Amino acid sequence: MALAVTSSSTAISGTSFSRLGSSIDPKAPQIRSLRLSDRTHVAASSVVHMSQRRSSLKRSESVVPRAATISASPEVEEKVAVEDFGQLAKELNNASPLEIMDKALEKFGNDIAIAFSGAEDVALIEYARLTGRPFRVFSLDTGRLNPETYRFFDAVEKHYGIRIEYMFPDAVEVQGLVRSKGLFSFYEDGHQECCRVRKVRPLRRALKGLRAWITGQRKDQSPGTRSEIPVVQVDPVFEGMDGGIGSLVKWNPVANVDGGDVWNFLRTMDVPVNSLHAQGYVSIGCEPCTRAVLPGQHEREGRWWWEDAKAKECGLHKGNIKENVNGDSGDNHGKSPVVEDIFESKNLVTLSRAGIENLMKLENRKEPWIVVLYAPWCPFCQAMEESYVELAEKLAGKGVKVAKFRADGDQKEFAKKELQLGSFPTILLFPKSASKPIKYPSEKRDVDALTSFVNLLR
């Protein structure tokens, strides 16, 4: 994948970004003050910057463990500065996205690039433009993007006068996947394999040519996986140009920004946006795996909608997923994570395992019940909390019981086998005269839709 520069475009060389300002081309633009011989080594929370004479520069094959012990040869002059990015994240936590972007571009110059996905990431490009500094942009073309996304790329290039170049998946790997498993295997066995071929590996190759990258991650995008992302961090997953875990820095300038504020910024600055947003798309990825969200749904529910909430990362930011004490990564096959409960209301009945088993056994109930099967850590359950609590208040005293049953952890297998649980949340109606519950089939979870469902079947 190549990078976009405000003054010219760059060609791909091998499996990493071509370095702008190379000595091979004396006319190539110099877009940073750092010399091409600069390198960064990162360990845990520190980065070692080493400026060396080009004639004697040799790239290290391993990550420097500590900045305290670096010996210089007689032929090499070294100047060492230590950067604690954990401390820097604290210092910048209340800074504006513009300040964070400016700091990122200032520190890494030509060795940092903006990851552009074709959604709200255009805000990152606008912030970069406002700093007045040269910047680079890259994107992953999976080969399965929406036509609207490609048109959006073209509009962004023309608006900013830049050339976005792309990293493509390996043709042999894609061919092997499609020939062996078909075009839509991810609907049957999960999206991870396809994303690994089309997105993760191309990104890995791209980042090997950088010392830092800039993403559009926000804490409110996915409470289950992104709630703790800092504005800057040592990348926990990918490697930079010097190799080894800890050799790459990841900047998230809009981490603390609300999604609504991002959109207000885009409208105010009158920048191009993907036309899919006007059709109800919020989080945009590949065409087969992305759809519009409905009222009451979280924005990430439009991605890989056939899977549980725990799987809503494609692998580009898998370092966000926290392992719990049982190594579940939020899957909750073992002990459920300790989180604050949701759907709290005096009009809601909390069912235990014994309670819902008794409800299932009743063939002639005095009144119908509507029950949500949920997990409090699930962002999609959290997104429908307000409408479900409002439903309970609306139906209070009207002959319908509104209840909740926590179906993660130890109860998940039972819920999958006996209660039709496919993903969270699952909503069931237990009519007065039927022994088996009726599963709410729609993903439209606003109060009016849920009320109509109850009234038609009560």
Short mmCIF file of N, CA and C in Angstrom, two decimals, residues 90-202:
data_model
loop_
_atom_site.label_atom_id
_atom_site.label_comp_id
_atom_site.label_asym_id
_atom_site.label_seq_id
_atom_site.Cartn_x
_atom_site.Cartn_y
_atom_site.Cartn_z
N LYS A 90 -1.68 10.31 28.89
CA LYS A 90 -2.31 11.01 30.01
C LYS A 90 -2.28 12.52 29.79
N GLU A 91 -1.15 13.01 29.30
CA GLU A 91 -1.02 14.45 29.07
C GLU A 91 -1.95 14.95 27.98
N LEU A 92 -2.22 14.08 26.98
CA LEU A 92 -3.05 14.49 25.85
C LEU A 92 -4.51 14.06 25.99
N ASN A 93 -4.86 13.45 27.10
CA ASN A 93 -6.20 12.88 27.24
C ASN A 93 -7.30 13.92 27.09
N ASN A 94 -7.04 15.14 27.52
CA ASN A 94 -8.04 16.20 27.41
C ASN A 94 -7.76 17.15 26.24
N ALA A 95 -6.80 16.78 25.43
CA ALA A 95 -6.46 17.63 24.28
C ALA A 95 -7.49 17.45 23.16
N SER A 96 -7.58 18.41 22.28
CA SER A 96 -8.49 18.33 21.15
C SER A 96 -7.92 17.39 20.09
N PRO A 97 -8.76 16.85 19.21
CA PRO A 97 -8.25 16.01 18.12
C PRO A 97 -7.22 16.73 17.27
N LEU A 98 -7.40 18.03 17.08
CA LEU A 98 -6.45 18.81 16.28
C LEU A 98 -5.08 18.85 16.95
N GLU A 99 -5.06 19.05 18.28
CA GLU A 99 -3.79 19.06 19.01
C GLU A 99 -3.10 17.70 18.93
N ILE A 100 -3.88 16.64 19.09
CA ILE A 100 -3.32 15.29 19.05
C ILE A 100 -2.77 14.97 17.67
N MET A 101 -3.53 15.35 16.63
CA MET A 101 -3.06 15.13 15.26
C MET A 101 -1.77 15.88 15.01
N ASP A 102 -1.71 17.13 15.45
CA ASP A 102 -0.52 17.94 15.24
C ASP A 102 0.69 17.33 15.92
N LYS A 103 0.50 16.83 17.14
CA LYS A 103 1.60 16.20 17.88
C LYS A 103 2.08 14.95 17.16
N ALA A 104 1.15 14.15 16.65
CA ALA A 104 1.51 12.91 15.94
C ALA A 104 2.33 13.21 14.70
N LEU A 105 1.86 14.16 13.89
CA LEU A 105 2.57 14.50 12.65
C LEU A 105 3.91 15.14 12.95
N GLU A 106 3.98 15.94 14.00
CA GLU A 106 5.23 16.57 14.37
C GLU A 106 6.27 15.53 14.79
N LYS A 107 5.86 14.56 15.56
CA LYS A 107 6.80 13.58 16.10
C LYS A 107 7.31 12.60 15.05
N PHE A 108 6.44 12.20 14.13
CA PHE A 108 6.81 11.11 13.23
C PHE A 108 6.95 11.50 11.77
N GLY A 109 6.56 12.72 11.42
CA GLY A 109 6.80 13.20 10.07
C GLY A 109 6.41 12.24 8.97
N ASN A 110 7.41 11.83 8.20
CA ASN A 110 7.19 10.99 7.02
C ASN A 110 6.96 9.52 7.36
N ASP A 111 7.13 9.15 8.64
CA ASP A 111 7.01 7.75 9.04
C ASP A 111 5.68 7.45 9.71
N ILE A 112 4.69 8.31 9.50
CA ILE A 112 3.35 8.07 10.05
C ILE A 112 2.33 8.26 8.94
N ALA A 113 1.21 7.54 9.01
CA ALA A 113 0.19 7.64 7.97
C ALA A 113 -1.19 7.47 8.59
N ILE A 114 -2.17 8.09 7.95
CA ILE A 114 -3.57 8.00 8.37
C ILE A 114 -4.21 6.79 7.71
N ALA A 115 -4.84 5.94 8.51
CA ALA A 115 -5.59 4.80 7.98
C ALA A 115 -7.00 5.27 7.64
N PHE A 116 -7.34 5.22 6.36
CA PHE A 116 -8.61 5.76 5.89
C PHE A 116 -9.51 4.62 5.45
N SER A 117 -10.68 4.51 6.08
CA SER A 117 -11.57 3.38 5.81
C SER A 117 -12.74 3.72 4.91
N GLY A 118 -12.92 4.98 4.62
CA GLY A 118 -14.05 5.33 3.77
C GLY A 118 -15.30 5.70 4.54
N ALA A 119 -15.19 5.88 5.86
CA ALA A 119 -16.34 6.31 6.66
C ALA A 119 -16.00 7.66 7.28
N GLU A 120 -16.17 7.79 8.63
CA GLU A 120 -15.89 9.08 9.27
C GLU A 120 -14.42 9.41 9.33
N ASP A 121 -13.56 8.53 8.86
CA ASP A 121 -12.12 8.79 8.90
C ASP A 121 -11.74 10.03 8.09
N VAL A 122 -12.68 10.52 7.28
CA VAL A 122 -12.39 11.77 6.56
C VAL A 122 -12.15 12.90 7.56
N ALA A 123 -12.67 12.76 8.78
CA ALA A 123 -12.40 13.76 9.83
C ALA A 123 -10.91 13.81 10.14
N LEU A 124 -10.25 12.66 10.11
CA LEU A 124 -8.81 12.62 10.37
C LEU A 124 -8.04 13.40 9.30
N ILE A 125 -8.45 13.23 8.05
CA ILE A 125 -7.79 13.94 6.96
C ILE A 125 -8.01 15.45 7.11
N GLU A 126 -9.21 15.83 7.52
CA GLU A 126 -9.49 17.25 7.71
C GLU A 126 -8.65 17.84 8.85
N TYR A 127 -8.52 17.10 9.95
CA TYR A 127 -7.67 17.57 11.05
C TYR A 127 -6.21 17.68 10.59
N ALA A 128 -5.76 16.70 9.82
CA ALA A 128 -4.38 16.74 9.32
C ALA A 128 -4.18 17.96 8.43
N ARG A 129 -5.16 18.26 7.59
CA ARG A 129 -5.05 19.44 6.73
C ARG A 129 -4.97 20.72 7.56
N LEU A 130 -5.76 20.78 8.62
CA LEU A 130 -5.80 21.98 9.45
C LEU A 130 -4.50 22.23 10.20
N THR A 131 -3.70 21.18 10.42
CA THR A 131 -2.42 21.39 11.10
C THR A 131 -1.44 22.15 10.22
N GLY A 132 -1.65 22.10 8.91
CA GLY A 132 -0.72 22.73 7.98
C GLY A 132 0.50 21.90 7.70
N ARG A 133 0.56 20.71 8.27
CA ARG A 133 1.71 19.82 8.05
C ARG A 133 1.42 18.85 6.89
N PRO A 134 2.44 18.41 6.17
CA PRO A 134 2.25 17.35 5.16
C PRO A 134 1.78 16.07 5.85
N PHE A 135 1.00 15.29 5.17
CA PHE A 135 0.51 14.05 5.77
C PHE A 135 0.36 12.98 4.70
N ARG A 136 0.28 11.76 5.15
CA ARG A 136 0.17 10.60 4.26
C ARG A 136 -1.10 9.82 4.60
N VAL A 137 -1.74 9.25 3.62
CA VAL A 137 -2.99 8.52 3.79
C VAL A 137 -2.91 7.18 3.08
N PHE A 138 -3.40 6.14 3.74
CA PHE A 138 -3.47 4.85 3.05
C PHE A 138 -4.82 4.20 3.33
N SER A 139 -5.18 3.24 2.50
CA SER A 139 -6.43 2.52 2.69
C SER A 139 -6.28 1.09 2.21
N LEU A 140 -7.12 0.23 2.71
CA LEU A 140 -7.13 -1.18 2.33
C LEU A 140 -8.28 -1.42 1.36
N ASP A 141 -7.98 -1.85 0.17
CA ASP A 141 -9.02 -2.19 -0.79
C ASP A 141 -9.20 -3.71 -0.76
N THR A 142 -10.24 -4.17 -0.11
CA THR A 142 -10.47 -5.60 0.05
C THR A 142 -10.99 -6.25 -1.22
N GLY A 143 -11.43 -5.45 -2.17
CA GLY A 143 -12.03 -6.00 -3.39
C GLY A 143 -13.52 -6.23 -3.25
N ARG A 144 -14.08 -5.91 -2.06
CA ARG A 144 -15.51 -6.15 -1.84
C ARG A 144 -16.19 -4.94 -1.21
N LEU A 145 -15.67 -3.76 -1.49
CA LEU A 145 -16.26 -2.55 -0.96
C LEU A 145 -17.49 -2.14 -1.77
N ASN A 146 -18.33 -1.32 -1.17
CA ASN A 146 -19.50 -0.80 -1.89
C ASN A 146 -19.08 0.15 -3.00
N PRO A 147 -19.83 0.22 -4.08
CA PRO A 147 -19.52 1.21 -5.13
C PRO A 147 -19.50 2.63 -4.58
N GLU A 148 -20.38 2.92 -3.62
CA GLU A 148 -20.43 4.25 -3.02
C GLU A 148 -19.12 4.59 -2.31
N THR A 149 -18.48 3.58 -1.74
CA THR A 149 -17.21 3.82 -1.04
C THR A 149 -16.11 4.19 -2.02
N TYR A 150 -16.06 3.54 -3.17
CA TYR A 150 -15.05 3.90 -4.18
C TYR A 150 -15.28 5.31 -4.70
N ARG A 151 -16.53 5.69 -4.90
CA ARG A 151 -16.82 7.05 -5.35
C ARG A 151 -16.43 8.06 -4.28
N PHE A 152 -16.61 7.67 -3.03
CA PHE A 152 -16.22 8.54 -1.92
C PHE A 152 -14.71 8.74 -1.90
N PHE A 153 -13.95 7.69 -2.12
CA PHE A 153 -12.49 7.81 -2.19
C PHE A 153 -12.09 8.86 -3.25
N ASP A 154 -12.73 8.77 -4.40
CA ASP A 154 -12.41 9.70 -5.47
C ASP A 154 -12.74 11.14 -5.08
N ALA A 155 -13.88 11.32 -4.41
CA ALA A 155 -14.28 12.67 -3.98
C ALA A 155 -13.30 13.24 -2.97
N VAL A 156 -12.81 12.40 -2.06
CA VAL A 156 -11.85 12.85 -1.04
C VAL A 156 -10.54 13.27 -1.70
N GLU A 157 -10.07 12.48 -2.65
CA GLU A 157 -8.84 12.82 -3.35
C GLU A 157 -8.94 14.19 -4.02
N LYS A 158 -10.05 14.43 -4.69
CA LYS A 158 -10.21 15.70 -5.39
C LYS A 158 -10.38 16.87 -4.43
N HIS A 159 -11.08 16.63 -3.32
CA HIS A 159 -11.33 17.70 -2.36
C HIS A 159 -10.04 18.17 -1.69
N TYR A 160 -9.16 17.23 -1.36
CA TYR A 160 -7.94 17.57 -0.63
C TYR A 160 -6.71 17.67 -1.53
N GLY A 161 -6.87 17.35 -2.80
CA GLY A 161 -5.73 17.42 -3.71
C GLY A 161 -4.66 16.41 -3.37
N ILE A 162 -5.06 15.22 -2.96
CA ILE A 162 -4.12 14.18 -2.59
C ILE A 162 -4.37 12.94 -3.45
N ARG A 163 -3.49 11.99 -3.38
CA ARG A 163 -3.66 10.73 -4.07
C ARG A 163 -3.64 9.61 -3.04
N ILE A 164 -4.78 9.02 -2.78
CA ILE A 164 -4.85 7.87 -1.87
C ILE A 164 -4.45 6.64 -2.66
N GLU A 165 -3.48 5.92 -2.16
CA GLU A 165 -3.09 4.67 -2.80
C GLU A 165 -3.41 3.53 -1.84
N TYR A 166 -3.50 2.34 -2.37
CA TYR A 166 -4.11 1.25 -1.63
C TYR A 166 -3.21 0.03 -1.48
N MET A 167 -3.46 -0.70 -0.43
CA MET A 167 -2.85 -2.01 -0.24
C MET A 167 -3.92 -3.06 -0.56
N PHE A 168 -3.59 -3.98 -1.45
CA PHE A 168 -4.54 -5.00 -1.86
C PHE A 168 -4.19 -6.34 -1.23
N PRO A 169 -5.17 -7.22 -1.06
CA PRO A 169 -4.88 -8.56 -0.55
C PRO A 169 -4.08 -9.37 -1.57
N ASP A 170 -3.39 -10.36 -1.09
CA ASP A 170 -2.62 -11.24 -1.96
C ASP A 170 -3.57 -12.04 -2.84
N ALA A 171 -3.38 -11.96 -4.15
CA ALA A 171 -4.30 -12.59 -5.10
C ALA A 171 -4.35 -14.11 -4.93
N VAL A 172 -3.22 -14.72 -4.64
CA VAL A 172 -3.17 -16.18 -4.48
C VAL A 172 -3.96 -16.61 -3.24
N GLU A 173 -3.82 -15.82 -2.15
CA GLU A 173 -4.56 -16.16 -0.93
C GLU A 173 -6.06 -16.01 -1.13
N VAL A 174 -6.48 -14.95 -1.80
CA VAL A 174 -7.90 -14.75 -2.05
C VAL A 174 -8.44 -15.87 -2.95
N GLN A 175 -7.69 -16.19 -3.98
CA GLN A 175 -8.10 -17.26 -4.90
C GLN A 175 -8.25 -18.58 -4.16
N GLY A 176 -7.30 -18.90 -3.27
CA GLY A 176 -7.37 -20.14 -2.52
C GLY A 176 -8.58 -20.18 -1.60
N LEU A 177 -8.87 -19.06 -0.94
CA LEU A 177 -10.02 -19.01 -0.04
C LEU A 177 -11.32 -19.19 -0.80
N VAL A 178 -11.48 -18.48 -1.92
CA VAL A 178 -12.73 -18.55 -2.67
C VAL A 178 -12.91 -19.92 -3.32
N ARG A 179 -11.84 -20.48 -3.84
CA ARG A 179 -11.95 -21.79 -4.50
C ARG A 179 -12.30 -22.89 -3.50
N SER A 180 -11.76 -22.81 -2.30
CA SER A 180 -11.97 -23.88 -1.32
C SER A 180 -13.26 -23.71 -0.53
N LYS A 181 -13.70 -22.45 -0.32
CA LYS A 181 -14.84 -22.24 0.58
C LYS A 181 -15.96 -21.41 -0.01
N GLY A 182 -15.78 -20.89 -1.21
CA GLY A 182 -16.83 -20.11 -1.84
C GLY A 182 -16.74 -18.63 -1.50
N LEU A 183 -17.64 -17.85 -2.11
CA LEU A 183 -17.60 -16.40 -1.98
C LEU A 183 -18.15 -15.89 -0.66
N PHE A 184 -19.02 -16.68 -0.01
CA PHE A 184 -19.69 -16.19 1.19
C PHE A 184 -19.54 -17.15 2.36
N SER A 185 -18.38 -17.75 2.52
CA SER A 185 -18.16 -18.71 3.60
C SER A 185 -18.29 -18.08 4.97
N PHE A 186 -18.07 -16.75 5.06
CA PHE A 186 -18.08 -16.09 6.36
C PHE A 186 -19.46 -16.10 7.01
N TYR A 187 -20.52 -16.27 6.22
CA TYR A 187 -21.86 -16.38 6.80
C TYR A 187 -22.02 -17.68 7.58
N GLU A 188 -21.21 -18.66 7.26
CA GLU A 188 -21.34 -19.98 7.89
C GLU A 188 -20.32 -20.21 9.01
N ASP A 189 -19.09 -19.74 8.80
CA ASP A 189 -18.06 -20.06 9.80
C ASP A 189 -17.38 -18.82 10.38
N GLY A 190 -18.00 -17.66 10.25
CA GLY A 190 -17.45 -16.45 10.87
C GLY A 190 -16.58 -15.66 9.91
N HIS A 191 -16.45 -14.36 10.20
CA HIS A 191 -15.78 -13.44 9.27
C HIS A 191 -14.27 -13.38 9.44
N GLN A 192 -13.72 -14.00 10.48
CA GLN A 192 -12.32 -13.79 10.81
C GLN A 192 -11.36 -14.23 9.71
N GLU A 193 -11.62 -15.37 9.08
CA GLU A 193 -10.71 -15.87 8.05
C GLU A 193 -10.66 -14.95 6.84
N CYS A 194 -11.82 -14.51 6.39
CA CYS A 194 -11.88 -13.62 5.24
C CYS A 194 -11.20 -12.29 5.57
N CYS A 195 -11.49 -11.74 6.75
CA CYS A 195 -10.86 -10.48 7.15
C CYS A 195 -9.34 -10.63 7.27
N ARG A 196 -8.91 -11.79 7.71
CA ARG A 196 -7.47 -12.01 7.84
C ARG A 196 -6.78 -11.94 6.49
N VAL A 197 -7.41 -12.52 5.46
CA VAL A 197 -6.83 -12.52 4.12
C VAL A 197 -6.94 -11.16 3.45
N ARG A 198 -8.12 -10.55 3.56
CA ARG A 198 -8.39 -9.33 2.80
C ARG A 198 -7.99 -8.04 3.52
N LYS A 199 -7.85 -8.08 4.84
CA LYS A 199 -7.59 -6.85 5.58
C LYS A 199 -6.36 -6.91 6.48
N VAL A 200 -6.31 -7.92 7.34
CA VAL A 200 -5.26 -7.94 8.37
C VAL A 200 -3.87 -8.11 7.75
N ARG A 201 -3.71 -9.06 6.86
CA ARG A 201 -2.38 -9.29 6.28
C ARG A 201 -1.92 -8.12 5.40
N PRO A 202 -2.81 -7.54 4.57
CA PRO A 202 -2.39 -6.34 3.84
C PRO A 202 -2.01 -5.19 4.78
#
